XYZ file of C-alpha atoms in Angstrom:
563
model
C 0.000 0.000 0.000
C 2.661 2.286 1.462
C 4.373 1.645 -2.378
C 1.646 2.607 -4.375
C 0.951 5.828 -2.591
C 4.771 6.604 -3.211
C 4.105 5.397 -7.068
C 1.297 7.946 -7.040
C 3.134 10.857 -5.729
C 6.155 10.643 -8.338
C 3.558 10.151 -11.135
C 1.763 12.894 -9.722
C 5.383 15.033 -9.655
C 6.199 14.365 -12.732
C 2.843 15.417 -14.828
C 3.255 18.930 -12.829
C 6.629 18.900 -14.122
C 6.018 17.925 -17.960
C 2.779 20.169 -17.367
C 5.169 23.301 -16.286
C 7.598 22.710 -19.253
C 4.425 22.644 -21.297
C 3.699 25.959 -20.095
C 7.374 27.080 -20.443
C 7.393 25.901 -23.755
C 4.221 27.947 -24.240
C 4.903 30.988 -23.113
C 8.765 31.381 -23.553
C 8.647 33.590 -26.565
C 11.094 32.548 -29.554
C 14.441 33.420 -30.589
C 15.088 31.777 -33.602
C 16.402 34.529 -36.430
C 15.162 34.149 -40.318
C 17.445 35.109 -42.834
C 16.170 38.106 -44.292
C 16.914 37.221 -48.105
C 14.583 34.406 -47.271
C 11.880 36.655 -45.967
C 12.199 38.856 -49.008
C 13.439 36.697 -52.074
C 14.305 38.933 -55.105
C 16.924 38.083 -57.469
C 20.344 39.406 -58.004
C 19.844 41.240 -60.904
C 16.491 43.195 -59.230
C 15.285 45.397 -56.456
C 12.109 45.105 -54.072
C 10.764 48.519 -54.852
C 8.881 49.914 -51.972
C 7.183 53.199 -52.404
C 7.401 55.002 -48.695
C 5.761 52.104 -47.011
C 3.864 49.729 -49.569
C 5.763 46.914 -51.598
C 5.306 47.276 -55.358
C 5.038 43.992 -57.347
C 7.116 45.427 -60.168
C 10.563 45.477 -59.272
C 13.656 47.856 -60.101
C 16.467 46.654 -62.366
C 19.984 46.658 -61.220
C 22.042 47.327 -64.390
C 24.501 49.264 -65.340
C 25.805 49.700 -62.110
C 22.083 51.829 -62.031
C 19.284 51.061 -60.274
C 16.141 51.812 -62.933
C 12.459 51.979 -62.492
C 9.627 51.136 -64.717
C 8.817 54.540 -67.382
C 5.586 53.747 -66.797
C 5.799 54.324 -62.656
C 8.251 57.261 -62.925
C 5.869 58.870 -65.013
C 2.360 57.776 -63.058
C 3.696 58.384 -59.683
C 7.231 60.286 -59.647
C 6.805 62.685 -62.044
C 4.270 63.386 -64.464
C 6.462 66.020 -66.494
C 8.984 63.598 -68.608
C 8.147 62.566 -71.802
C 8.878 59.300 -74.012
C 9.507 59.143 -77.625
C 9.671 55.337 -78.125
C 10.289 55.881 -81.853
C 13.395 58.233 -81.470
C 14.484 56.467 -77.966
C 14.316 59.836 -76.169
C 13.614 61.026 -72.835
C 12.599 64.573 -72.337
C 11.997 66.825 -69.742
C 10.848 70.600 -70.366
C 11.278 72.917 -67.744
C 10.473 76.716 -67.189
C 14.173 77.530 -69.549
C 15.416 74.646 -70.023
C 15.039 71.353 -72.043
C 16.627 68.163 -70.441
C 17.268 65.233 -72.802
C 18.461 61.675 -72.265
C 18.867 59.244 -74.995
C 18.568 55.365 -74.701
C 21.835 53.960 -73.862
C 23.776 56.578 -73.193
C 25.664 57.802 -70.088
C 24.933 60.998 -70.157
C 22.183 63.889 -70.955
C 21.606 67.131 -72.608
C 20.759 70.251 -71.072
C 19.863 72.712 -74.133
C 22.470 71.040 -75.884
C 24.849 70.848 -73.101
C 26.208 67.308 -71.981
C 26.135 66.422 -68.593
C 27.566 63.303 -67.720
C 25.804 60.223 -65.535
C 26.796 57.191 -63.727
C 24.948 55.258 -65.884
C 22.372 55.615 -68.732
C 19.231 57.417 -67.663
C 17.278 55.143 -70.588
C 17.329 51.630 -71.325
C 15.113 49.369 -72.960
C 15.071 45.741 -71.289
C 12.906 43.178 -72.796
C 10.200 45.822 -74.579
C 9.889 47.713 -71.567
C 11.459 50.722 -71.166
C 13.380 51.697 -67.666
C 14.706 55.366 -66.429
C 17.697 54.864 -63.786
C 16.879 56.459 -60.595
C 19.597 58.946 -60.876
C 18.324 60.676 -63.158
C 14.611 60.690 -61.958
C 16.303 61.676 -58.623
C 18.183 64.689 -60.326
C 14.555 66.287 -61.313
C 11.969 65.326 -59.413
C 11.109 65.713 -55.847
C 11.698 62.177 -54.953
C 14.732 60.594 -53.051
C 15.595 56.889 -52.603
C 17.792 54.721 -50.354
C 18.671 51.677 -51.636
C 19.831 48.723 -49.149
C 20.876 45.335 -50.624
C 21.140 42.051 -48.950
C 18.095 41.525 -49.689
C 17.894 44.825 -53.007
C 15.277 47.033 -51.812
C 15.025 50.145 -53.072
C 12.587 53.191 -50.883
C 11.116 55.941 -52.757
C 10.607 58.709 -50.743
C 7.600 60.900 -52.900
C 5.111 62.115 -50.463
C 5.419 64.811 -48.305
C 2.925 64.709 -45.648
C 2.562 63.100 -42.252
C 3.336 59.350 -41.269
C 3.063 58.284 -38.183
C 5.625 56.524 -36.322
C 6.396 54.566 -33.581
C 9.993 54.014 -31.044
C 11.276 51.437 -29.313
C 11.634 52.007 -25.428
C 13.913 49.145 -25.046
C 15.964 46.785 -27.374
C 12.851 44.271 -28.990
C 12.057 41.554 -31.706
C 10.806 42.411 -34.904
C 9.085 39.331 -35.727
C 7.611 37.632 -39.038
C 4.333 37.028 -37.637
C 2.351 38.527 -34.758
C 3.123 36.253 -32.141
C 6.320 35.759 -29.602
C 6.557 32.243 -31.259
C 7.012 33.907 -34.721
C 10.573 34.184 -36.115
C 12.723 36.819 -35.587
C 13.799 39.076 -38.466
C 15.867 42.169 -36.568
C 16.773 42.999 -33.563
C 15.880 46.531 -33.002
C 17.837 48.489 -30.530
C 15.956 50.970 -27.921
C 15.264 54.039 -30.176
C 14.864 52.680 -32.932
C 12.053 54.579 -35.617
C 9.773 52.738 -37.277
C 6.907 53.320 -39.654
C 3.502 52.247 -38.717
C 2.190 49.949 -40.993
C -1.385 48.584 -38.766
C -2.336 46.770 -35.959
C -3.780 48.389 -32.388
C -3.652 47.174 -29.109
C -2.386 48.183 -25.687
C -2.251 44.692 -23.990
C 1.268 43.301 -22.970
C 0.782 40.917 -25.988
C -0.603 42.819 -29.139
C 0.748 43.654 -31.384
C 1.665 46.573 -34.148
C 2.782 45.952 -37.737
C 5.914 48.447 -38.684
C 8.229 48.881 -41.225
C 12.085 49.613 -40.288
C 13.833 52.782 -41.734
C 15.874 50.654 -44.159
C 12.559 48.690 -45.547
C 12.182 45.339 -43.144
C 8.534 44.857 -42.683
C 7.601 43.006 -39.875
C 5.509 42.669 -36.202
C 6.493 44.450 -31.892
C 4.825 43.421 -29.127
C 3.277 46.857 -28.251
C 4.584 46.673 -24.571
C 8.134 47.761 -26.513
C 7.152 50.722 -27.935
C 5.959 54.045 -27.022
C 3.350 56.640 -27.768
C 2.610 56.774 -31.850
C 3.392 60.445 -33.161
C 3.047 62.342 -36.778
C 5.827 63.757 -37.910
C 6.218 65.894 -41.611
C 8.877 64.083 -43.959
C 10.660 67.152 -45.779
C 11.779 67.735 -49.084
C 14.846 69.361 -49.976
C 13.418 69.437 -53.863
C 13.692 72.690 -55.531
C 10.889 73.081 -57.560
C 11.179 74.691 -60.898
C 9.718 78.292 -61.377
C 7.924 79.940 -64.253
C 8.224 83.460 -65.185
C 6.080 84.820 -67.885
C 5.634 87.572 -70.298
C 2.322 89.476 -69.996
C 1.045 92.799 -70.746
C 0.858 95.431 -67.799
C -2.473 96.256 -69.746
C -5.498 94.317 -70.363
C -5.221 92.356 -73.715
C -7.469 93.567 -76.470
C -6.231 91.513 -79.401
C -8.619 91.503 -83.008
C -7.391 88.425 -84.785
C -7.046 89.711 -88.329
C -8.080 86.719 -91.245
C -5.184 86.386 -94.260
C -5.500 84.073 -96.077
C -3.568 85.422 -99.298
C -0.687 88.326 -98.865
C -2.128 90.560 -100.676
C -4.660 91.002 -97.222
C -1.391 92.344 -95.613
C -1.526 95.566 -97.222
C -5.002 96.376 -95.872
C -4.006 96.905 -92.685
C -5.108 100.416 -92.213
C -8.667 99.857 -93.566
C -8.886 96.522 -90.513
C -7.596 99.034 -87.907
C -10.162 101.650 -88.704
C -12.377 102.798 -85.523
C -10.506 99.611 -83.466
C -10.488 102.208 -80.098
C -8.437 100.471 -77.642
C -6.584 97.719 -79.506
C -3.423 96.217 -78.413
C -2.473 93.359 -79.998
C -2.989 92.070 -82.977
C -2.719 88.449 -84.400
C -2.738 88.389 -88.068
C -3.352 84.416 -89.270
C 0.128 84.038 -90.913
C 1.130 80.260 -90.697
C 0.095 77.209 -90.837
C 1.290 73.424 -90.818
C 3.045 72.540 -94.111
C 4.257 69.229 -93.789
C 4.411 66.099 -90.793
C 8.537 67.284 -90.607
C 7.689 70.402 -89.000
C 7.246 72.761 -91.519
C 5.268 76.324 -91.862
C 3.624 78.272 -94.718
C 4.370 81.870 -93.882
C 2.309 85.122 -95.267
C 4.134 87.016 -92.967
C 5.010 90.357 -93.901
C 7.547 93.121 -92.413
C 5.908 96.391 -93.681
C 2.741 94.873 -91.794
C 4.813 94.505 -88.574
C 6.511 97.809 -88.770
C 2.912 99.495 -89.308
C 1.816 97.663 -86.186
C 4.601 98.576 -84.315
C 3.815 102.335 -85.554
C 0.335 102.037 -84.300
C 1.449 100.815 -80.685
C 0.831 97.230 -81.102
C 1.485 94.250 -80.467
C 1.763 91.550 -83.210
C 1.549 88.119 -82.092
C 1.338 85.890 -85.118
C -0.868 83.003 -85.257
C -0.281 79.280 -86.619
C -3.066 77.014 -86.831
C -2.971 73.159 -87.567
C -6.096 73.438 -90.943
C -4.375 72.010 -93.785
C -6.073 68.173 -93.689
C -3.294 66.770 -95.176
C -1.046 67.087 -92.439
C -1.226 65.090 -89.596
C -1.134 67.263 -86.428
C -0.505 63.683 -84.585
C 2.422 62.881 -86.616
C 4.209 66.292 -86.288
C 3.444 66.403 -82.478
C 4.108 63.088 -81.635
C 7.809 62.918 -83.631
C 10.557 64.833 -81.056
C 12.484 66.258 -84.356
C 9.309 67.293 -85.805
C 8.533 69.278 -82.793
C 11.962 70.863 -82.668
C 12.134 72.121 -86.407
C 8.552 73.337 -86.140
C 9.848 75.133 -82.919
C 12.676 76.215 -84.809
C 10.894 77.391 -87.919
C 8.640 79.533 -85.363
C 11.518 81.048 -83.210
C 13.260 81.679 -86.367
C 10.597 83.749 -88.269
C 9.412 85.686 -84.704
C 13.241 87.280 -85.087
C 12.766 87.560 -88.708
C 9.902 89.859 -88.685
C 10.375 91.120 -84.994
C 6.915 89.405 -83.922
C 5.944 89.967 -80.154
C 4.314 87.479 -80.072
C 3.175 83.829 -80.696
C -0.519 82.445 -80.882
C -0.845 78.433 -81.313
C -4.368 77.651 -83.035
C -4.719 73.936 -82.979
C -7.978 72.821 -83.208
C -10.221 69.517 -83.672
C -7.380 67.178 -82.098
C -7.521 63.484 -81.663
C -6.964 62.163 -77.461
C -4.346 60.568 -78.756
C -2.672 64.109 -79.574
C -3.427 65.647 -76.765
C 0.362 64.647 -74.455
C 2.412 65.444 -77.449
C 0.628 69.172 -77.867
C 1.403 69.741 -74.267
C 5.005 68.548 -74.601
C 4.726 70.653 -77.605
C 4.042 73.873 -75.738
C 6.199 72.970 -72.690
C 9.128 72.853 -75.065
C 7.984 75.901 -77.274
C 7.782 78.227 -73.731
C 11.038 77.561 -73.203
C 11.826 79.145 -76.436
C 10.052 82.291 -76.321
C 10.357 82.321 -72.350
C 14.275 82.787 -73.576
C 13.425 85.262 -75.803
C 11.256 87.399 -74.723
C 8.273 86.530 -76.560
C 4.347 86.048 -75.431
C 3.533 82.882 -76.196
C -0.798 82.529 -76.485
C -2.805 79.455 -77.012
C -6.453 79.262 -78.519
C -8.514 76.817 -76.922
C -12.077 75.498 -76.875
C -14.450 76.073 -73.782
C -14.020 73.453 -70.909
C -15.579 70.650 -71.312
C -15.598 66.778 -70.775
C -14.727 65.908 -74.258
C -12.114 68.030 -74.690
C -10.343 67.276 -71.512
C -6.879 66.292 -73.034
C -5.819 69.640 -74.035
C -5.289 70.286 -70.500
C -6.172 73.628 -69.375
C -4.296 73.233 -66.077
C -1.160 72.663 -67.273
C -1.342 75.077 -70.395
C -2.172 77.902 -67.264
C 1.320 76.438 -65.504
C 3.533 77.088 -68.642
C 2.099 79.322 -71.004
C 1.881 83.605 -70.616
C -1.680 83.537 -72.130
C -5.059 81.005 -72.703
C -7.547 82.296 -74.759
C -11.038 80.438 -74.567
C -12.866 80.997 -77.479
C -16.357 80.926 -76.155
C -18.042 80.939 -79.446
C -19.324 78.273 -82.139
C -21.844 77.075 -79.011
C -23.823 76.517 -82.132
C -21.671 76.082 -85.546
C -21.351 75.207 -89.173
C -22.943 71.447 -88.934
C -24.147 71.873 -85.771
C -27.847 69.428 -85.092
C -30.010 72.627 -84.350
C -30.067 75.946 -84.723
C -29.281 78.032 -81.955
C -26.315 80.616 -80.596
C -23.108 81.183 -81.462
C -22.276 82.631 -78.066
C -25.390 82.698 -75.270
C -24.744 84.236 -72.296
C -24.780 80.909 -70.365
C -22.255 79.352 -72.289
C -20.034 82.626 -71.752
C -20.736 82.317 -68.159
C -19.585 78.575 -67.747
C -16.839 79.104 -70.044
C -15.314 81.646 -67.372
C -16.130 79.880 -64.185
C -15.030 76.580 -65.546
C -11.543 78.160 -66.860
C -11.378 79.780 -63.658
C -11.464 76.840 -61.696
C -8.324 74.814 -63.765
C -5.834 78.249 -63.791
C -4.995 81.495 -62.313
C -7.060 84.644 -64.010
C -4.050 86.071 -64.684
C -3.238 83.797 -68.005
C -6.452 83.802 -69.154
C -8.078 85.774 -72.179
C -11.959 85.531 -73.058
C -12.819 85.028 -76.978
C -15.919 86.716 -78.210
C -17.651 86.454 -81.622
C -17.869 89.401 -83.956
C -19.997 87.480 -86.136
C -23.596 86.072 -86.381
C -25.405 83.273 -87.774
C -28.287 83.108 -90.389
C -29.987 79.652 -89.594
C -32.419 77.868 -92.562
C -34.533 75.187 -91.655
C -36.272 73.911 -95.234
C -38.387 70.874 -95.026
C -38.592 69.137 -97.985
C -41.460 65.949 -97.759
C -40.828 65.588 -94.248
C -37.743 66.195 -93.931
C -35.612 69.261 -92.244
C -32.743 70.609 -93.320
C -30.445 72.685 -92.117
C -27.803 74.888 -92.927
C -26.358 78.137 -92.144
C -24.250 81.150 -92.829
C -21.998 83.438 -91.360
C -22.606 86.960 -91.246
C -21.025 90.493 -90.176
C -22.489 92.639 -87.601
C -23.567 94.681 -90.568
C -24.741 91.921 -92.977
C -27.339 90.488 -89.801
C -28.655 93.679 -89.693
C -29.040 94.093 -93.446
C -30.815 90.621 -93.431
C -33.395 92.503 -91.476
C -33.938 95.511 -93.485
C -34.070 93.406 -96.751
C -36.818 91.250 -94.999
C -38.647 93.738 -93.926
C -38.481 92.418 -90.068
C -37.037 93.311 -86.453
C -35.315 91.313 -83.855
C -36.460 91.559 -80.214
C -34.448 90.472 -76.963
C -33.833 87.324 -75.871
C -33.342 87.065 -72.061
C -32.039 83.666 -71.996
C -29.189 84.054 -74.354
C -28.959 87.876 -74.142
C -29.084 88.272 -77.692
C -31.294 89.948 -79.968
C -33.004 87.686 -81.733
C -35.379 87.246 -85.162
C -37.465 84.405 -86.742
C -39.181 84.626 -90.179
C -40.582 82.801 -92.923
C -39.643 83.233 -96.852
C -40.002 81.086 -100.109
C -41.152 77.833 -97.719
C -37.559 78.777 -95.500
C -37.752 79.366 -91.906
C -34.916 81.990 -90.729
C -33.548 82.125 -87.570
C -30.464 84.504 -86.032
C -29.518 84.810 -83.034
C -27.548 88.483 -83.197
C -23.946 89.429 -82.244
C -24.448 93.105 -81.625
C -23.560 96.157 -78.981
C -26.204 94.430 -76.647
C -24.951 91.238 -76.510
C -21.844 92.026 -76.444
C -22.356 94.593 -73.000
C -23.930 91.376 -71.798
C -20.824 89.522 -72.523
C -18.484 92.007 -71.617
C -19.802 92.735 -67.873
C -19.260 89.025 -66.842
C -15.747 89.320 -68.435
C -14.830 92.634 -67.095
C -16.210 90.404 -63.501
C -14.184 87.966 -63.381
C -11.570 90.068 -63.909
C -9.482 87.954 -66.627
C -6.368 89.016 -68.839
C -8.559 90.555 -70.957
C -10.256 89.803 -74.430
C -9.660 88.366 -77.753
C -12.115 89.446 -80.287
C -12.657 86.629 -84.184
C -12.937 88.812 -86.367
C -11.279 92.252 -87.315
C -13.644 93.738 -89.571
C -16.659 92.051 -89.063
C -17.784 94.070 -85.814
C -19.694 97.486 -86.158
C -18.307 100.672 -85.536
C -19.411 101.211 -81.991
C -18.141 98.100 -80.766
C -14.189 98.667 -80.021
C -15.587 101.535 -77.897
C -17.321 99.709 -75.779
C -14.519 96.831 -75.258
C -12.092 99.965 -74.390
C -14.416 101.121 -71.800
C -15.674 97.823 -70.693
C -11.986 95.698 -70.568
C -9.823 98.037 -68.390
């Protein structure tokens, strides 16, 4: 008996003890290390690219002796501003007076011609894809990166706002999983700063997820670290300034029509009764050719005469011959640069003040390379002292790739032409210019670019609407008139127009020969109208389409309206 009670007790002493190792084993907390290239496996040739705190699954390239980054990334998330021309294997970068250029391959880039030399190429092409080193991205961009191998991981540093962190009171595990039986991956030494990554808790055992400073990802008990706290990360980034050339004055520029060079001698007879004109933008070139090229009616007696007259002559080129492909001139890098060229080149000529771009009906497709186009054609007449004016269409949805915003950043002047609401080929009859869609035009331009670079268009012409139907069917067509030929129209037809409070325009509507007539008039009224939310908003001025087809009373009222 006295043995079995004895056989009982050591039984009984040895379940507490495998019961207390148990618990030992339980609670002890681990402190086994992982490897770190295990934890992050990336191959010898590539980096783990982590932007600020989140892994990308893309990865760098180590090549070179460079470390490069996807185009497509640089130019979605590091900066928006460089520019790819696959077919001339070209990077470019236009800033406020300067135009940076890398090509593929080569150790070095161009700063208006200059050579500057780099550690590696800024370009490559690997496997289709094309790659920009992060040198160069880091020479232009307000970005930095610290690069750590063993395992490659390469931090972008890009935004510049608050992250919170966390410290370490006392030295502590940064484990694989959250749990004390997890691996270990680093241990961190009292101090230490890390990024919070997510997790909350305040009990002994949770715990927080955190990145290190050098990109280790990983899990602290919460007991080992102190309060959270914000704190700013600050760039050192420089960001590149634009000047630009504008007129101390309101603009009042009259586009003047040539279309053959005879038109240059009339002059004198456009400007007559044109009270409080400025500038003038006489419709010289045009695209010739997909390589660039310009048809010029430009004329120096004209520009002397100007001059003489105390204006300004900004000469405009527009994109309408439909044999040339405004893609394939935009889109081509040497294009661009003659066409530049050819521009810059005839503005000394003829002593021009000014350049007006008149692009119109482009594909989406175009839109990137005409901004490229202009950033690289400021930095030409930024250099050399010349205004440099683009014509654009009202805001709208449709026409969102021309980019308003950036066109405000780089050019001195954005005219909206808010006319042709209604035009040649429109669906319906109706205005070329209500007061609504003046109205929208201004608050929606407002709302993508300072007032200072923008200039209002207004119509000096009408249209006569016809609406024939012809065995059940309407047609319709229409015509553009002068101020004086609409009101002609109604003396022939024996009829008067009466106002229109919802477009602010005089308006008439007659019958004649099995015709119905319909104009909605362009005249001193509608102009006021049109001129009082301008003067409002207080914009850059005005831009008037076209010299000689407004009536005499109307530059008089722009000179006392736009001041």
């Amino acid at each position: 008996m006295k043995i079995k009670v004895i056989g009982s007790a050591i039984l009984t002493c040895l379940v507490i003890i495998l019961l207390i190792i148990a618990m030992i084993k339980k609670y002890m907390p681990n402190d086994c290390m992982m490897a770190l290239n295990e934890y992050y496996v990336v191959d010898e040739t590539e980096a783990i690219v982590i932007l600020e705190t989140t892994t990308q699954e893309e990865r760098a390239v180590l090549a070179d002796g460079g470390i490069y980054l996807p185009y497509e990334t640089v130019k979605t998330l590091l900066n928006s501003d460089f520019y790819l021309d696959e077919a001339e294997h070209v990077l470019l970068l236009a800033l406020p007076t300067e135009l940076i250029q890398a090509s593929e391959g080569e150790a070095h880039y161009n700063i208006n011609q200059e050579e500057r030399q780099l550690s590696a190429p800024a370009l490559r092409n690997m496997g289709g894809t094309y790659f920009v080193s992060a040198e160069f991205v880091e020479l232009f961009s307000n970005v930095e990166f610290e690069y750590y191998s063993n395992p490659n991981r390469l931090i972008v540093h890009y935004q510049w706002v608050d992250f919170l962190y966390y410290n370490t009171v006392e030295e502590a595990p940064l484990r694989v999983e959250p749990s004390i039986k997890s691996e270990i991956l680093v241990q961190l030494q009292e101090g230490a700063k890390l990024y919070y990554i997510g997790g909350t808790g305040t009990a002994g055992r949770s715990f927080i997820k955190v990145m290190t400073q050098d990109g280790i990802y990983g899990y602290v008990q919460r007991k080992f670290l102190n309060e959270s706290y914000y704190e700013v990360r600050e760039s050192s980034y420089q960001a590149p300034v634009y000047t630009y050339h504008t007129m101390e004055e309101k603009v009042r520029l009259g586009w003047h029509q040539i279309t053959v060079p005879e038109a240059n001698a009339k002059l004198d007879n456009i400007l007559k009764g044109t009270t409080g004109l400025n500038v003038i933008a006489p419709t010289w070139y045009r695209l010739a050719d997909e390589k660039g090229n310009i048809s010029s009616l430009a004329d120096a007696a004209y520009v002397e005469k100007a001059h003489s007259k105390g204006l300004q002559v900004w000469a405009l080129v527009d994109n309408f011959d439909k044999n040339v492909s405004t893609f394939e001139v935009l889109s081509s890098t040497a294009a661009r640069a003659n066409l530049i060229q050819n521009l810059i080149d005839d503005a000394k000529k003829y002593e021009l003040d000014g350049i007006n771009i008149d692009f119109e009906t482009l594909s989406t497709s175009t839109g990137a390379h005409f901004i490229q186009f202009l950033k690289e054609l400021s930095i030409q007449c930024r250099n050399t002292g010349l205004v440099l004016s683009v014509d654009n269409y009202v805001p709208a949805p449709y026409n969102e790739f021309y980019d308003l915003k950036t066109q405000g950043e780089v050019v001195d002047y954005v005219i909206i032409m808010a006319y042709d609401e209604h035009y040649s080929g429109s669906p319906e009859a109706g205005s070329v210019s209500s007061i609504n869609f003046v109205k929208e035009a201004v608050n929606n331009t407002l709302a993508k670019m300072p007032r200072e670079r923008i200039i209002m268009g207004i119509p000096f012409y009408t249209r006569l609407w016809k609406e024939k139907e012809t065995e059940g069917q309407i047609s319709l067509s229409s015509e553009a008139l002068t101020m004086a030929g609409a009101e002609s129209v109604l003396v022939q037809n024996g009829v008067s127009a009466s106002w229109d409070e919802k477009t602010a325009q005089n308006y008439v509507e007659y019958e004649k020969d099995g015709t119905v007539y319909k104009m909605w008039m362009e005249d001193e009224d509608s102009l006021t109208r049109k001129l009082q939310i301008i003067s409002e908003a207080n914009v850059s001025g005005i831009a008037a389409w076209r010299l000689g087809y407004e009536s005499e009373e109307i530059w008089p009222l722009i000179d006392f309206m736009i001041q």
